[in-house]
CSV table of C-alpha atoms and ligand atoms in Angstrom, one decimal:
chain,number,residue,atom,x,y,z
A,1,MET,CA,-19.3,-149.3,5.0
A,2,THR,CA,-21.7,-149.8,7.7
A,3,HIS,CA,-20.1,-149.8,11.2
A,4,THR,CA,-22.2,-152.0,13.6
A,5,ILE,CA,-22.1,-150.6,17.1
A,6,THR,CA,-23.5,-152.2,20.6
A,7,LEU,CA,-25.5,-149.4,21.9
A,8,ILE,CA,-26.1,-149.4,25.7
A,9,PRO,CA,-28.2,-146.4,26.7
A,10,GLY,CA,-27.9,-147.1,30.7
A,11,ASP,CA,-29.3,-145.7,33.6
A,12,GLY,CA,-30.4,-142.2,34.8
A,13,ILE,CA,-29.4,-139.5,32.1
A,14,GLY,CA,-27.9,-142.4,29.9
A,15,PRO,CA,-30.6,-142.8,27.3
A,16,GLU,CA,-30.8,-138.8,26.9
A,17,VAL,CA,-26.8,-138.3,26.8
A,18,VAL,CA,-26.3,-141.4,24.4
A,19,GLY,CA,-29.5,-140.3,22.1
A,20,ALA,CA,-27.6,-137.1,22.1
A,21,ALA,CA,-24.5,-138.6,20.7
A,22,VAL,CA,-26.3,-140.9,18.1
A,23,ARG,CA,-28.0,-137.8,16.7
A,24,VAL,CA,-24.6,-136.3,16.3
A,25,LEU,CA,-22.9,-139.4,14.9
A,26,GLU,CA,-25.7,-139.9,12.3
A,27,ALA,CA,-25.0,-136.1,11.2
A,28,THR,CA,-21.5,-137.2,10.1
A,29,GLY,CA,-23.0,-139.1,7.3
A,30,LEU,CA,-21.4,-142.3,8.0
A,31,SER,CA,-23.6,-145.5,8.0
A,32,PHE,CA,-24.3,-147.0,11.6
A,33,HIS,CA,-26.1,-150.2,12.4
A,34,TRP,CA,-26.8,-149.7,16.2
A,35,GLU,CA,-27.4,-152.9,18.1
A,36,SER,CA,-29.3,-151.7,21.1
A,37,GLN,CA,-28.7,-153.6,24.4
A,38,ILE,CA,-30.4,-153.1,27.8
A,39,ALA,CA,-28.0,-153.4,30.8
A,40,GLY,CA,-28.7,-151.8,34.0
A,41,ALA,CA,-31.6,-151.1,36.3
A,42,ALA,CA,-33.9,-151.8,33.4
A,43,ALA,CA,-32.3,-155.0,32.7
A,44,LEU,CA,-32.4,-155.9,36.3
A,45,ALA,CA,-36.2,-155.2,36.3
A,46,THR,CA,-37.0,-157.1,33.1
A,47,GLU,CA,-34.4,-159.8,33.0
A,48,GLY,CA,-33.4,-160.3,36.6
A,49,CYS,CA,-29.8,-159.5,35.8
A,50,ALA,CA,-28.2,-156.2,35.4
A,51,LEU,CA,-25.6,-157.4,32.9
A,52,PRO,CA,-27.5,-160.1,30.7
A,53,GLU,CA,-25.3,-162.6,28.9
A,54,GLN,CA,-26.7,-161.0,25.3
A,55,VAL,CA,-24.9,-157.7,26.1
A,56,LEU,CA,-21.5,-159.3,26.5
A,57,ALA,CA,-22.3,-161.3,23.3
A,58,SER,CA,-23.1,-158.3,21.3
A,59,VAL,CA,-19.8,-156.5,22.3
A,60,ARG,CA,-17.8,-159.5,21.6
A,61,LYS,CA,-19.3,-159.7,18.1
A,62,ASN,CA,-19.2,-156.1,17.3
A,63,ARG,CA,-16.1,-155.5,19.1
A,64,VAL,CA,-17.3,-151.8,19.6
A,65,ALA,CA,-19.8,-150.4,22.0
A,66,LEU,CA,-21.0,-147.0,23.1
A,67,LYS,CA,-22.3,-147.0,26.3
A,68,GLY,CA,-24.5,-144.7,28.8
A,69,PRO,CA,-23.9,-144.7,32.5
A,70,THR,CA,-25.2,-147.5,34.5
A,71,GLY,CA,-26.2,-147.0,38.2
A,72,THR,CA,-24.5,-148.9,41.0
A,73,PRO,CA,-26.1,-149.0,44.4
A,74,VAL,CA,-24.0,-147.9,47.2
A,75,GLY,CA,-23.2,-150.3,50.1
A,76,SER,CA,-25.5,-153.2,49.1
A,77,GLY,CA,-27.4,-154.5,46.0
A,78,HIS,CA,-25.9,-155.9,42.6
A,79,ARG,CA,-22.0,-155.3,41.8
A,80,SER,CA,-21.1,-152.7,39.3
A,81,ILE,CA,-21.9,-153.3,35.9
A,82,ASN,CA,-19.0,-151.3,34.7
A,83,VAL,CA,-16.7,-153.4,36.7
A,84,GLU,CA,-18.3,-156.6,35.5
A,85,LEU,CA,-18.4,-155.5,31.9
A,86,ARG,CA,-14.7,-154.3,32.1
A,87,LYS,CA,-13.6,-157.6,33.8
A,88,ARG,CA,-15.5,-160.0,31.5
A,89,LEU,CA,-14.4,-158.2,28.2
A,90,ASP,CA,-11.0,-157.8,29.6
A,91,LEU,CA,-11.1,-154.1,28.9
A,92,TYR,CA,-7.9,-153.6,30.7
A,93,ALA,CA,-7.0,-150.0,29.9
A,94,ASN,CA,-9.2,-147.0,31.0
A,95,LEU,CA,-8.1,-143.9,28.8
A,96,ARG,CA,-9.6,-140.6,30.1
A,97,PRO,CA,-8.4,-137.7,28.2
A,98,VAL,CA,-8.8,-134.3,30.1
A,99,LYS,CA,-8.5,-131.2,27.9
A,100,THR,CA,-9.4,-127.7,28.3
A,101,LEU,CA,-11.9,-126.8,25.8
A,102,PRO,CA,-12.9,-123.3,24.3
A,103,GLY,CA,-15.5,-121.3,26.0
A,104,VAL,CA,-15.7,-123.4,29.0
A,105,LYS,CA,-15.2,-121.5,32.3
A,106,SER,CA,-13.0,-123.4,34.4
A,107,ARG,CA,-10.3,-122.7,37.0
A,108,TYR,CA,-7.4,-123.5,34.7
A,109,ASP,CA,-6.2,-122.9,31.3
A,110,ASN,CA,-4.5,-125.3,28.8
A,111,VAL,CA,-5.0,-128.4,30.5
A,112,ASP,CA,-4.1,-131.3,28.5
A,113,LEU,CA,-3.7,-134.5,30.5
A,114,ILE,CA,-4.1,-138.2,29.5
A,115,VAL,CA,-5.2,-140.4,32.3
A,116,VAL,CA,-4.4,-144.2,31.8
A,117,ARG,CA,-6.0,-146.1,34.6
A,118,GLU,CA,-5.8,-150.2,35.0
A,119,ASN,CA,-9.4,-151.4,34.7
A,120,THR,CA,-9.5,-155.1,35.8
A,121,GLU,CA,-8.0,-155.5,39.4
A,122,ASP,CA,-6.8,-153.6,42.6
A,123,LEU,CA,-9.5,-153.0,45.1
A,124,TYR,CA,-12.1,-153.6,42.3
A,125,SER,CA,-11.6,-157.1,42.8
A,126,GLY,CA,-14.8,-157.4,44.7
A,127,LEU,CA,-13.1,-159.7,47.3
A,128,GLU,CA,-14.6,-158.5,50.6
A,129,HIS,CA,-15.8,-160.4,53.4
A,130,VAL,CA,-16.6,-160.1,57.3
A,131,VAL,CA,-13.7,-161.5,59.2
A,132,VAL,CA,-15.8,-161.1,62.5
A,133,PRO,CA,-18.6,-159.2,63.2
A,134,GLY,CA,-17.2,-155.5,63.2
A,135,VAL,CA,-14.1,-156.2,61.1
A,136,VAL,CA,-14.1,-156.4,57.2
A,137,GLU,CA,-11.4,-157.1,54.7
A,138,SER,CA,-11.0,-155.7,51.3
A,139,ILE,CA,-8.5,-157.5,49.4
A,140,LYS,CA,-6.4,-155.4,46.7
A,141,ILE,CA,-5.2,-157.5,44.3
A,142,ILE,CA,-2.3,-156.3,41.9
A,143,THR,CA,-0.5,-158.7,39.5
A,144,GLU,CA,2.7,-158.4,37.3
A,145,LYS,CA,0.5,-159.3,34.1
A,146,ALA,CA,-2.0,-156.4,34.6
A,147,SER,CA,0.5,-153.8,35.7
A,148,THR,CA,3.0,-154.6,32.8
A,149,ARG,CA,0.4,-154.3,30.2
A,150,ILE,CA,-1.3,-151.2,31.5
A,151,ALA,CA,2.3,-149.7,31.5
A,152,ARG,CA,2.9,-150.8,28.1
A,153,PHE,CA,-0.4,-149.5,26.9
A,154,ALA,CA,0.6,-145.9,28.4
A,155,PHE,CA,4.1,-145.7,27.0
A,156,GLU,CA,2.9,-147.1,23.4
A,157,TYR,CA,0.0,-144.5,23.6
A,158,ALA,CA,2.6,-141.9,24.5
A,159,ARG,CA,4.8,-142.9,21.5
A,160,THR,CA,1.9,-143.0,18.9
A,161,HIS,CA,0.2,-139.7,20.1
A,162,GLY,CA,3.6,-137.5,20.6
A,163,ARG,CA,3.4,-137.7,24.2
A,164,LYS,CA,6.5,-136.6,26.4
A,165,ARG,CA,6.1,-138.0,29.8
A,166,VAL,CA,4.4,-140.6,31.9
A,167,SER,CA,4.0,-140.1,35.6
A,168,ALA,CA,3.4,-143.5,37.6
A,169,ILE,CA,1.1,-142.6,40.6
A,170,HIS,CA,1.3,-144.8,43.6
A,171,LYS,CA,1.4,-145.2,47.4
A,172,ALA,CA,4.1,-147.7,47.5
A,173,ASN,CA,5.6,-146.1,50.4
A,174,ILE,CA,2.8,-147.7,52.5
A,175,MET,CA,1.8,-150.4,50.2
A,176,LYS,CA,5.3,-151.7,49.5
A,177,LEU,CA,4.4,-155.1,47.9
A,178,SER,CA,1.4,-154.1,45.9
A,179,ASP,CA,2.1,-150.7,44.7
A,180,GLY,CA,5.8,-151.8,44.8
A,181,LEU,CA,5.1,-154.4,42.3
A,182,PHE,CA,3.1,-151.9,40.1
A,183,LEU,CA,6.2,-149.5,40.1
A,184,ASP,CA,8.5,-152.4,39.4
A,185,CYS,CA,6.3,-153.1,36.1
A,186,CYS,CA,6.1,-149.6,35.2
A,187,ARG,CA,10.1,-149.2,35.6
A,188,ALA,CA,10.8,-152.2,33.3
A,189,ILE,CA,8.4,-150.8,30.6
A,190,ALA,CA,9.8,-147.3,31.0
A,191,LYS,CA,13.5,-148.9,30.3
A,192,GLY,CA,12.3,-150.0,26.9
A,193,HIS,CA,10.9,-146.4,26.1
A,194,PRO,CA,13.9,-144.3,26.6
A,195,ASP,CA,12.2,-141.5,24.5
A,196,ILE,CA,9.5,-141.0,27.1
A,197,VAL,CA,10.6,-139.4,30.3
A,198,TYR,CA,9.1,-141.4,33.2
A,199,ASP,CA,8.8,-140.4,36.7
A,200,GLU,CA,7.0,-141.2,40.0
A,201,ILE,CA,4.8,-139.5,42.4
A,202,ILE,CA,3.0,-140.5,45.4
A,203,VAL,CA,-0.6,-140.3,45.1
A,204,ASP,CA,-1.3,-137.6,47.8
A,205,ASN,CA,1.4,-135.5,46.6
A,206,ALA,CA,0.3,-135.9,43.1
A,207,CYS,CA,-3.2,-134.7,43.8
A,208,MET,CA,-1.7,-131.5,45.4
A,209,GLN,CA,0.5,-130.7,42.6
A,210,LEU,CA,-2.2,-131.5,40.1
A,211,VAL,CA,-4.5,-128.9,41.9
A,212,LEU,CA,-1.8,-126.5,42.0
A,213,ASP,CA,-1.0,-126.7,38.2
A,214,PRO,CA,-2.3,-129.5,36.1
A,215,THR,CA,-0.3,-128.3,33.2
A,216,ARG,CA,2.9,-129.5,34.6
A,217,PHE,CA,1.6,-133.2,34.0
A,218,ASP,CA,1.5,-135.1,30.7
A,219,MET,CA,0.2,-138.6,31.2
A,220,LEU,CA,-0.6,-140.2,34.4
A,221,LEU,CA,-0.5,-143.8,34.8
A,222,LEU,CA,-2.4,-145.4,37.7
A,223,GLU,CA,-3.9,-148.5,39.3
A,224,ASN,CA,-7.7,-148.8,39.4
A,225,LEU,CA,-8.9,-147.0,42.5
A,226,TYR,CA,-6.4,-144.1,42.3
A,227,GLY,CA,-7.4,-143.7,38.5
A,228,ASP,CA,-10.9,-143.5,39.5
A,229,ILE,CA,-10.5,-141.0,41.9
A,230,VAL,CA,-7.7,-138.8,40.1
A,231,SER,CA,-9.8,-138.8,36.8
A,232,ASP,CA,-12.7,-137.5,38.5
A,233,MET,CA,-10.7,-134.7,40.1
A,234,CYS,CA,-9.1,-133.9,36.7
A,235,ALA,CA,-12.7,-133.5,35.0
A,236,GLY,CA,-13.2,-130.7,37.8
A,237,PHE,CA,-10.2,-128.9,36.0
A,238,ILE,CA,-11.9,-128.5,32.7
A,239,GLY,CA,-15.7,-127.8,33.6
A,240,GLY,CA,-16.8,-130.8,35.4
A,241,LEU,CA,-17.9,-134.4,34.8
A,242,GLY,CA,-20.2,-133.4,31.8
A,243,MET,CA,-16.8,-132.6,29.8
A,244,ALA,CA,-14.9,-135.6,30.5
A,245,PRO,CA,-14.9,-138.6,27.9
A,246,GLY,CA,-13.5,-142.1,28.3
A,247,ALA,CA,-12.7,-145.5,26.7
A,248,ASN,CA,-12.4,-148.9,28.1
A,249,ILE,CA,-10.0,-150.8,25.6
A,250,GLY,CA,-9.0,-154.4,25.5
A,251,GLU,CA,-7.2,-156.7,22.9
A,252,ASP,CA,-10.6,-157.7,21.3
A,253,SER,CA,-13.0,-154.9,21.9
A,254,ALA,CA,-13.4,-151.4,23.3
A,255,VAL,CA,-16.3,-149.6,24.9
A,256,PHE,CA,-16.6,-145.9,24.9
A,257,GLU,CA,-18.3,-144.3,27.8
A,258,ALA,CA,-18.2,-140.9,29.8
A,259,VAL,CA,-16.3,-140.6,33.0
A,260,HIS,CA,-19.7,-139.5,34.9
A,261,GLY,CA,-22.2,-141.8,36.3
A,262,SER,CA,-26.0,-141.9,35.7
A,263,ALA,CA,-26.7,-138.7,37.7
A,264,PRO,CA,-30.1,-139.6,39.1
A,265,ASP,CA,-30.6,-136.2,40.4
A,266,ILE,CA,-31.1,-134.7,36.8
A,267,ALA,CA,-32.3,-137.6,34.9
A,268,GLY,CA,-35.3,-137.3,32.5
A,269,LYS,CA,-35.2,-133.3,32.8
A,270,ASN,CA,-33.2,-132.6,29.5
A,271,LEU,CA,-30.6,-131.0,31.8
A,272,ALA,CA,-27.7,-133.3,31.2
A,273,ASN,CA,-24.8,-132.2,29.4
A,274,PRO,CA,-23.9,-134.5,26.4
A,275,LEU,CA,-20.5,-133.4,25.6
A,276,ALA,CA,-18.7,-136.1,27.6
A,277,VAL,CA,-20.5,-139.0,25.6
A,278,ILE,CA,-20.4,-137.0,22.4
A,279,LEU,CA,-16.5,-136.6,23.0
A,280,SER,CA,-16.6,-140.4,24.0
A,281,ALA,CA,-18.0,-141.0,20.5
A,282,THR,CA,-15.2,-138.9,18.7
A,283,MET,CA,-12.8,-141.3,20.6
A,284,MET,CA,-14.9,-144.0,19.0
A,285,LEU,CA,-14.6,-142.8,15.5
A,286,ASP,CA,-10.9,-142.5,15.9
A,287,HIS,CA,-10.9,-146.1,17.0
A,288,LEU,CA,-12.9,-147.0,14.0
A,289,GLY,CA,-10.4,-145.2,11.5
A,290,GLU,CA,-12.9,-142.5,10.9
A,291,ARG,CA,-10.6,-139.6,11.7
A,292,ALA,CA,-12.0,-137.0,9.5
A,293,ALA,CA,-15.5,-137.6,11.0
A,294,ALA,CA,-14.2,-137.7,14.5
A,295,ASP,CA,-12.4,-134.3,13.8
A,296,ARG,CA,-15.4,-132.7,12.2
A,297,VAL,CA,-17.5,-133.8,15.5
A,298,ARG,CA,-14.7,-132.1,17.6
A,299,THR,CA,-14.7,-128.9,15.5
A,300,ALA,CA,-18.4,-128.6,15.7
A,301,VAL,CA,-18.3,-129.2,19.5
A,302,HIS,CA,-15.7,-126.1,19.8
A,303,ALA,CA,-17.6,-124.1,17.5
A,304,VAL,CA,-20.7,-124.3,19.8
A,305,LEU,CA,-19.0,-123.9,23.0
A,306,ARG,CA,-17.2,-120.8,21.5
A,307,GLU,CA,-20.5,-119.2,20.6
A,308,GLY,CA,-21.5,-119.9,24.2
A,309,THR,CA,-25.5,-119.6,23.4
A,310,LYS,CA,-26.1,-123.4,23.5
A,311,LEU,CA,-24.8,-124.5,26.9
A,312,THR,CA,-26.2,-126.8,29.6
A,313,ARG,CA,-26.7,-125.6,33.1
A,314,ASP,CA,-23.6,-127.1,34.5
A,315,LEU,CA,-21.5,-124.8,32.0
A,316,GLY,CA,-23.9,-121.9,33.2
A,317,GLY,CA,-26.0,-121.9,30.3
A,318,THR,CA,-30.0,-122.7,30.1
A,319,ALA,CA,-29.8,-125.1,27.0
A,320,GLY,CA,-31.3,-128.5,27.2
A,321,THR,CA,-29.5,-131.8,26.2
A,322,ILE,CA,-31.4,-132.1,23.1
A,323,GLU,CA,-30.9,-128.4,21.9
A,324,ILE,CA,-26.8,-128.7,22.4
A,325,ALA,CA,-27.0,-132.0,20.4
A,326,GLU,CA,-28.8,-130.4,17.7
A,327,ALA,CA,-26.8,-127.4,17.4
A,328,ILE,CA,-23.6,-129.9,17.3
A,329,ALA,CA,-25.4,-132.0,14.5
A,330,VAL,CA,-26.4,-129.1,12.3
A,331,LYS,CA,-22.7,-128.0,12.2
A,332,VAL,CA,-21.5,-131.5,11.7
A,333,ALA,CA,-23.5,-132.0,8.7
A,334,GLY,CA,-22.9,-128.5,7.3
A,335,VAL,CA,-19.4,-128.7,7.3
B,1,LIG,P1,-21.2,-143.3,39.7
B,1,LIG,O1,-20.9,-143.9,41.1
B,1,LIG,O2,-22.0,-144.1,38.9
B,1,LIG,O3,-19.7,-142.8,39.0
B,1,LIG,P2,-21.4,-140.7,41.1
B,1,LIG,O4,-22.0,-141.0,42.3
B,1,LIG,O5,-19.9,-140.3,40.8
B,1,LIG,O6,-21.8,-141.9,39.9
B,1,LIG,P3,-22.4,-139.0,38.8
B,1,LIG,O7,-23.6,-139.7,38.5
B,1,LIG,O8,-21.3,-139.1,38.1
B,1,LIG,O9,-22.1,-139.4,40.3
B,1,LIG,O10,-22.8,-137.6,39.4
B,1,LIG,C1,-22.0,-136.7,40.1
B,1,LIG,C2,-22.6,-135.2,40.0
B,1,LIG,O11,-22.2,-134.6,38.7
B,1,LIG,C3,-24.2,-135.1,40.2
B,1,LIG,O12,-24.5,-134.0,40.7
B,1,LIG,C4,-24.6,-135.1,38.8
B,1,LIG,O13,-25.9,-134.4,38.5
B,1,LIG,C5,-23.5,-134.4,38.1
B,1,LIG,N1,-23.4,-134.7,36.6
B,1,LIG,C6,-22.8,-136.1,36.3
B,1,LIG,N2,-23.0,-136.2,35.1
B,1,LIG,C7,-23.5,-134.9,34.3
B,1,LIG,C8,-23.8,-134.5,33.1
B,1,LIG,N3,-23.5,-135.3,31.9
B,1,LIG,N4,-24.3,-133.2,33.1
B,1,LIG,C9,-24.5,-132.6,34.0
B,1,LIG,N5,-24.1,-132.9,35.4
B,1,LIG,C10,-23.6,-134.2,35.6
């Protein structure tokens, strides 16, 4: 069976790390048809639109995409393509596993966290306006519908993946209505899952507890903004952004992409760590029901990391993006 996948190389290091992931996926021997779609800065230059309709149409049709990072200008310019894509395709669940990998120097051992982030609302609603010059308002939207479905996603994930505990992270002591509603929804769903331990932690305390000892946690359930910040912090526990994979999952389609951004500072230099996208690709294989191939890729990644001779600069090595992908691909093909 051939898997038809929408491929969005993206901006900055995107084409390099997505190319590396494709090299590894091809080495599994599975059959892929890649439907390449341009989004981001390149699309803005050629089509006048950073997220052309045909990109959305392709993901809707194929229901699965592998995506590289797309840059978002700070302060002004076009809206984030990531935010737009997640909203337009209703990819409501952002799943970000954070797991210590062998051979990677980091401050903690045995980290094994699952971050579940709501992906469609909160301060990412894009509703900002100037009230009077010198005063702006940014609107945080929290709904019962979105909070309930992300909580349900987290608890169901816990059940199907043998997880024991879900911690809702919030600031309901200050945002009593919005974060209060989020917690009400989490509690309601938790009641229906008595087999999973449920607790609540205020976001500032959660960050402190995580930094003290991330192994105390199992699954984190967060609104959009806290989820973005906390998951970048968690990536730091396991060797940085180059190691952190992710998935955006909806009822109809799923887009797999690393936590990191387009890293313009190292783009085009063969310096980017492709592991985050390669690990995102293993999540895609799981999603496609190709568990055995996903395990082969994970095993190959672990073997290359353990050997320690083909590591990118962020992991203390000198290998390039292409070399590490090649080393993994050779192992995948050879297993
Ligand atoms: P965005 O706003 O798109 O999330 P960002 O501002 O958070 O982007 P990133 O592009 O994620 O920033 O990069 C943050 C830092 O991490 C940069 O110094 C970048 O070089 C580094 N970095 C990100 N991804 C990788 C990678 N795959 N390999 C090596 N270094 C990376």
